[in-house]
């Protein structure tokens, strides 16, 4: 996705949020805000991918703050809150007609755990409060039937994870996927370095993902979504060999929508107008959208 | 009010809005956004008044766009929409126990006509749609009884107007004020130059304000709210002689809250968290707040 005008204030909102997460030192917060504005004045370009610009801005702000992971605590809490919801989710899946679809919807709802932007959560606990209401709304865009056909015949699937919290439910999706088609080889890709509230190798290990996937890879670097210029060889190979690419969340959409990788399915919440317009899907709905 | 961190993305949102109001030329829009970011990186300072920073940013963006009044059409429409509501407002005032208070509440509701920021209107017509609901909520902060005591004994009152649309109802307030205390000398102050959707001399003349006030002054320059460093002599005099200063809207609060002028009353909607926190009043309520 090309950066939209509305991405500029939204990105700054997130920068302010992470500066405040990182420090109470107002001088340092001010420095981070000023540096972000300065860099935006230099690199904002409507022809550039939003994820590329966001990566550069966040990198500079992390450096300014001298903080490798301003979201560390929030990420931990997100995982714990999501784990506390697991019994409810297992119940939902058990009671559903299609356990794979139900698990996917749950993990899409987990995608609301996102901080510092409009339409996102103010704290991880809100997931508990809104989960049932959002589940009852079901999917606002539903390519599941087509997706199922792909998954039935797929030998290799690569899944790009997104936020912490959400990743707890992604594990359930992987388990259900293995039940649905035991022959599928699943590659999970998490972020190579801590960036915003996204899951990293640390989370994948803590959550014992090796129980449900065949390999765990990382994007190899600090990047919003995926930086295709710095893609590790293993990920490149897994992408090439995959019969289906599965992307969780908006950042992966922002990055992959600028490439020709197909077939690709996006599982996300449309949390902002830029993504909503780009995907031509209403705002604040749960989405399974397949590009074949 | 000192600029708050959340003012930065909000200000940029408004800049983007006005760039799009002004031109469809994406290159020019981009230039305006970049210039605004650059200037913010230079002048953002938590110890500076929000109105002072906003004035500088808007001035630079108007210059970049080569547009003296990007909101010209919106302002006209706002006045027409407000005028179409006058019969309803006169009915409300007639049916009320206190016609001055009712007129003030109506003009505070007019303050929702504000564009390009969160919590504001998307188009002038929404005023018609929400007017009755917001009127029924009455005041969220009510210093009217104290205000009435000041107005009863006041000889000179100076009123700083805010947005177009809203100013149509301000005229009704002035009329009711004259009825309430015919001895009051009313000075109306509008903006000296077109800035965002604020009323200027053109509006005050078109609306025949001389029927209800004793003098019409302007802030004398391009400024969000009031620039006290460039205040015309007449306004300075009127301010000094006033027994009560009346400020409509958030921009006047942002400017005057950095001064010692008293007694002063603010009639506004708390449309953003920065103002709401600064005034210690909930968000999105109608306010009459007096500082004695």
Tab-separated table of N, CA and C in Angstrom, chain B residues 151-225:
chain	number	residue	atom	x	y	z
B	151	UNK	N	-22.858	39.950	34.027
B	151	UNK	CA	-23.511	40.634	32.900
B	151	UNK	C	-24.516	41.688	33.391
B	152	UNK	N	-25.087	41.435	34.561
B	152	UNK	CA	-26.080	42.354	35.115
B	152	UNK	C	-25.454	43.719	35.409
B	153	UNK	N	-24.213	43.696	35.904
B	153	UNK	CA	-23.583	44.961	36.298
B	153	UNK	C	-22.570	45.492	35.263
B	154	UNK	N	-22.342	44.680	34.213
B	154	UNK	CA	-21.312	45.070	33.232
B	154	UNK	C	-21.738	46.273	32.401
B	155	UNK	N	-20.746	47.134	32.129
B	155	UNK	CA	-20.999	48.268	31.223
B	155	UNK	C	-20.416	47.995	29.848
B	156	UNK	N	-19.318	47.270	29.825
B	156	UNK	CA	-18.657	46.959	28.552
B	156	UNK	C	-18.301	45.473	28.518
B	157	UNK	N	-18.691	44.857	27.440
B	157	UNK	CA	-18.367	43.437	27.233
B	157	UNK	C	-17.676	43.296	25.882
B	158	UNK	N	-16.617	42.520	25.853
B	158	UNK	CA	-15.946	42.264	24.571
B	158	UNK	C	-16.111	40.777	24.240
B	159	UNK	N	-16.550	40.511	23.027
B	159	UNK	CA	-16.822	39.124	22.616
B	159	UNK	C	-15.883	38.722	21.482
B	160	UNK	N	-15.098	37.690	21.701
B	160	UNK	CA	-14.233	37.155	20.648
B	160	UNK	C	-14.963	36.013	19.954
B	161	UNK	N	-15.325	36.251	18.692
B	161	UNK	CA	-16.065	35.240	17.931
B	161	UNK	C	-15.121	34.139	17.464
B	162	UNK	N	-15.716	33.048	16.972
B	162	UNK	CA	-14.891	31.916	16.527
B	162	UNK	C	-15.268	31.541	15.091
B	163	UNK	N	-15.911	30.394	14.913
B	163	UNK	CA	-16.157	29.861	13.570
B	163	UNK	C	-17.310	30.535	12.832
B	164	UNK	N	-17.281	30.388	11.500
B	164	UNK	CA	-18.462	30.690	10.704
B	164	UNK	C	-19.539	29.668	11.071
B	165	UNK	N	-20.760	29.996	10.755
B	165	UNK	CA	-21.881	29.153	11.178
B	165	UNK	C	-22.250	29.551	12.595
B	166	UNK	N	-21.415	29.188	13.501
B	166	UNK	CA	-21.528	29.591	14.905
B	166	UNK	C	-21.825	31.083	15.056
B	167	UNK	N	-21.202	31.904	14.214
B	167	UNK	CA	-21.341	33.359	14.368
B	167	UNK	C	-22.772	33.833	14.090
B	168	UNK	N	-23.499	33.046	13.315
B	168	UNK	CA	-24.915	33.373	13.065
B	168	UNK	C	-25.679	33.336	14.394
B	169	UNK	N	-25.346	32.365	15.217
B	169	UNK	CA	-26.016	32.237	16.522
B	169	UNK	C	-25.450	33.236	17.534
B	170	UNK	N	-24.190	33.626	17.342
B	170	UNK	CA	-23.587	34.641	18.225
B	170	UNK	C	-24.378	35.945	18.121
B	171	UNK	N	-24.889	36.216	16.929
B	171	UNK	CA	-25.678	37.451	16.749
B	171	UNK	C	-26.929	37.419	17.623
B	172	UNK	N	-27.528	36.241	17.708
B	172	UNK	CA	-28.717	36.082	18.559
B	172	UNK	C	-28.338	36.296	20.028
B	173	UNK	N	-27.170	35.792	20.403
B	173	UNK	CA	-26.691	35.987	21.782
B	173	UNK	C	-26.540	37.483	22.072
B	174	UNK	N	-25.931	38.204	21.142
B	174	UNK	CA	-25.735	39.656	21.329
B	174	UNK	C	-27.084	40.362	21.485
B	175	UNK	N	-28.040	39.978	20.663
B	175	UNK	CA	-29.385	40.581	20.751
B	175	UNK	C	-29.999	40.321	22.125
B	176	UNK	N	-29.880	39.059	22.580
B	176	UNK	CA	-30.448	38.694	23.891
B	176	UNK	C	-29.697	39.398	25.026
B	177	UNK	N	-28.420	39.603	24.823
B	177	UNK	CA	-27.605	40.294	25.830
B	177	UNK	C	-28.064	41.748	25.965
B	178	UNK	N	-28.369	42.362	24.854
B	178	UNK	CA	-28.879	43.749	24.858
B	178	UNK	C	-30.252	43.822	25.534
B	179	UNK	N	-31.055	42.781	25.327
B	179	UNK	CA	-32.367	42.739	25.973
B	179	UNK	C	-32.187	42.584	27.481
B	180	UNK	N	-31.260	41.731	27.838
B	180	UNK	CA	-31.004	41.425	29.252
B	180	UNK	C	-30.462	42.651	29.990
B	181	UNK	N	-29.523	43.356	29.333
B	181	UNK	CA	-28.950	44.561	29.955
B	181	UNK	C	-28.692	45.597	28.859
B	182	UNK	N	-29.682	46.454	28.598
B	182	UNK	CA	-29.574	47.397	27.473
B	182	UNK	C	-28.430	48.403	27.628
B	183	UNK	N	-27.863	48.527	28.811
B	183	UNK	CA	-26.788	49.509	29.014
B	183	UNK	C	-25.422	48.971	28.588
B	184	UNK	N	-25.356	47.672	28.299
B	184	UNK	CA	-24.051	47.081	27.934
B	184	UNK	C	-23.579	47.582	26.566
B	185	UNK	N	-22.307	48.001	26.516
B	185	UNK	CA	-21.649	48.340	25.259
B	185	UNK	C	-20.918	47.077	24.796
B	186	UNK	N	-21.328	46.570	23.647
B	186	UNK	CA	-20.738	45.305	23.171
B	186	UNK	C	-19.714	45.548	22.061
B	187	UNK	N	-18.484	45.056	22.282
B	187	UNK	CA	-17.473	45.048	21.214
B	187	UNK	C	-17.341	43.620	20.705
B	188	UNK	N	-17.546	43.470	19.403
B	188	UNK	CA	-17.350	42.144	18.807
B	188	UNK	C	-15.985	42.109	18.142
B	189	UNK	N	-15.235	41.027	18.369
B	189	UNK	CA	-13.933	40.896	17.702
B	189	UNK	C	-13.926	39.637	16.829
B	190	UNK	N	-13.720	39.856	15.532
B	190	UNK	CA	-13.585	38.716	14.617
B	190	UNK	C	-12.120	38.636	14.180
B	191	UNK	N	-11.766	37.594	13.411
B	191	UNK	CA	-10.370	37.435	12.986
B	191	UNK	C	-9.991	38.516	11.963
B	192	UNK	N	-8.757	38.948	12.043
B	192	UNK	CA	-8.260	39.993	11.156
B	192	UNK	C	-8.009	39.529	9.735
B	193	UNK	N	-7.736	38.245	9.588
B	193	UNK	CA	-7.529	37.668	8.250
B	193	UNK	C	-8.177	36.287	8.216
B	194	UNK	N	-8.524	35.803	7.013
B	194	UNK	CA	-9.098	34.455	6.957
B	194	UNK	C	-8.139	33.434	7.556
B	195	UNK	N	-8.608	32.673	8.497
B	195	UNK	CA	-7.800	31.575	9.067
B	195	UNK	C	-8.750	30.450	9.446
B	196	UNK	N	-8.413	29.256	9.039
B	196	UNK	CA	-9.296	28.085	9.100
B	196	UNK	C	-10.744	28.529	8.866
B	197	UNK	N	-11.695	27.992	9.636
B	197	UNK	CA	-13.095	28.302	9.305
B	197	UNK	C	-13.644	29.439	10.160
B	198	UNK	N	-12.747	30.303	10.650
B	198	UNK	CA	-13.177	31.373	11.558
B	198	UNK	C	-13.817	32.559	10.826
B	199	UNK	N	-14.718	33.223	11.547
B	199	UNK	CA	-15.426	34.375	10.985
B	199	UNK	C	-14.507	35.586	10.911
B	200	UNK	N	-14.668	36.351	9.847
B	200	UNK	CA	-13.903	37.594	9.653
B	200	UNK	C	-14.888	38.762	9.526
B	201	UNK	N	-14.325	39.934	9.258
B	201	UNK	CA	-15.136	41.148	9.104
B	201	UNK	C	-16.211	40.967	8.027
B	202	UNK	N	-15.845	40.249	6.982
B	202	UNK	CA	-16.783	39.975	5.884
B	202	UNK	C	-18.058	39.315	6.422
B	203	UNK	N	-17.892	38.336	7.282
B	203	UNK	CA	-19.055	37.636	7.848
B	203	UNK	C	-19.857	38.563	8.772
B	204	UNK	N	-19.145	39.295	9.606
B	204	UNK	CA	-19.824	40.197	10.553
B	204	UNK	C	-20.649	41.231	9.789
B	205	UNK	N	-20.114	41.702	8.672
B	205	UNK	CA	-20.847	42.682	7.856
B	205	UNK	C	-22.032	42.032	7.157
B	206	UNK	N	-21.778	40.897	6.515
B	206	UNK	CA	-22.860	40.196	5.804
B	206	UNK	C	-24.017	39.878	6.736
B	207	UNK	N	-23.687	39.565	7.982
B	207	UNK	CA	-24.717	39.181	8.947
B	207	UNK	C	-25.277	40.403	9.677
B	208	UNK	N	-24.871	41.595	9.252
B	208	UNK	CA	-25.395	42.834	9.841
B	208	UNK	C	-25.229	42.897	11.354
B	209	UNK	N	-24.055	42.626	11.815
B	209	UNK	CA	-23.820	42.605	13.253
B	209	UNK	C	-24.018	43.976	13.903
B	210	UNK	N	-23.930	45.022	13.098
B	210	UNK	CA	-24.065	46.364	13.693
B	210	UNK	C	-25.456	46.578	14.284
B	211	UNK	N	-26.407	45.726	13.906
B	211	UNK	CA	-27.751	45.806	14.503
B	211	UNK	C	-27.739	45.452	15.989
B	212	UNK	N	-26.746	44.662	16.401
B	212	UNK	CA	-26.787	44.130	17.775
B	212	UNK	C	-25.549	44.444	18.623
B	213	UNK	N	-24.475	44.954	18.007
B	213	UNK	CA	-23.290	45.301	18.803
B	213	UNK	C	-22.942	46.775	18.574
B	214	UNK	N	-22.093	47.308	19.452
B	214	UNK	CA	-21.773	48.727	19.379
B	214	UNK	C	-20.518	49.010	18.573
B	215	UNK	N	-19.619	48.034	18.524
B	215	UNK	CA	-18.467	48.182	17.633
B	215	UNK	C	-17.982	46.806	17.182
B	216	UNK	N	-17.438	46.799	15.968
B	216	UNK	CA	-16.881	45.553	15.428
B	216	UNK	C	-15.390	45.767	15.214
B	217	UNK	N	-14.600	44.944	15.869
B	217	UNK	CA	-13.142	45.046	15.753
B	217	UNK	C	-12.603	43.742	15.172
B	218	UNK	N	-11.320	43.744	14.842
B	218	UNK	CA	-10.696	42.486	14.404
B	218	UNK	C	-9.379	42.276	15.148
B	219	UNK	N	-8.951	41.015	15.150
B	219	UNK	CA	-7.675	40.685	15.809
B	219	UNK	C	-6.496	41.272	15.029
B	220	UNK	N	-6.784	41.786	13.850
B	220	UNK	CA	-5.778	42.554	13.110
B	220	UNK	C	-4.776	41.748	12.314
B	221	UNK	N	-4.805	40.446	12.452
B	221	UNK	CA	-3.778	39.666	11.757
B	221	UNK	C	-4.220	38.218	11.559
B	222	UNK	N	-3.353	37.478	10.884
B	222	UNK	CA	-3.541	36.047	10.663
B	222	UNK	C	-3.127	35.335	11.946
B	223	UNK	N	-4.089	34.804	12.672
B	223	UNK	CA	-3.735	34.101	13.916
B	223	UNK	C	-4.829	33.140	14.333
B	224	UNK	N	-4.407	31.972	14.801
B	224	UNK	CA	-5.312	31.046	15.478
B	224	UNK	C	-5.636	31.711	16.815
B	225	UNK	N	-6.915	32.019	17.028
B	225	UNK	CA	-7.303	32.751	18.233
B	225	UNK	C	-6.821	34.181	18.153
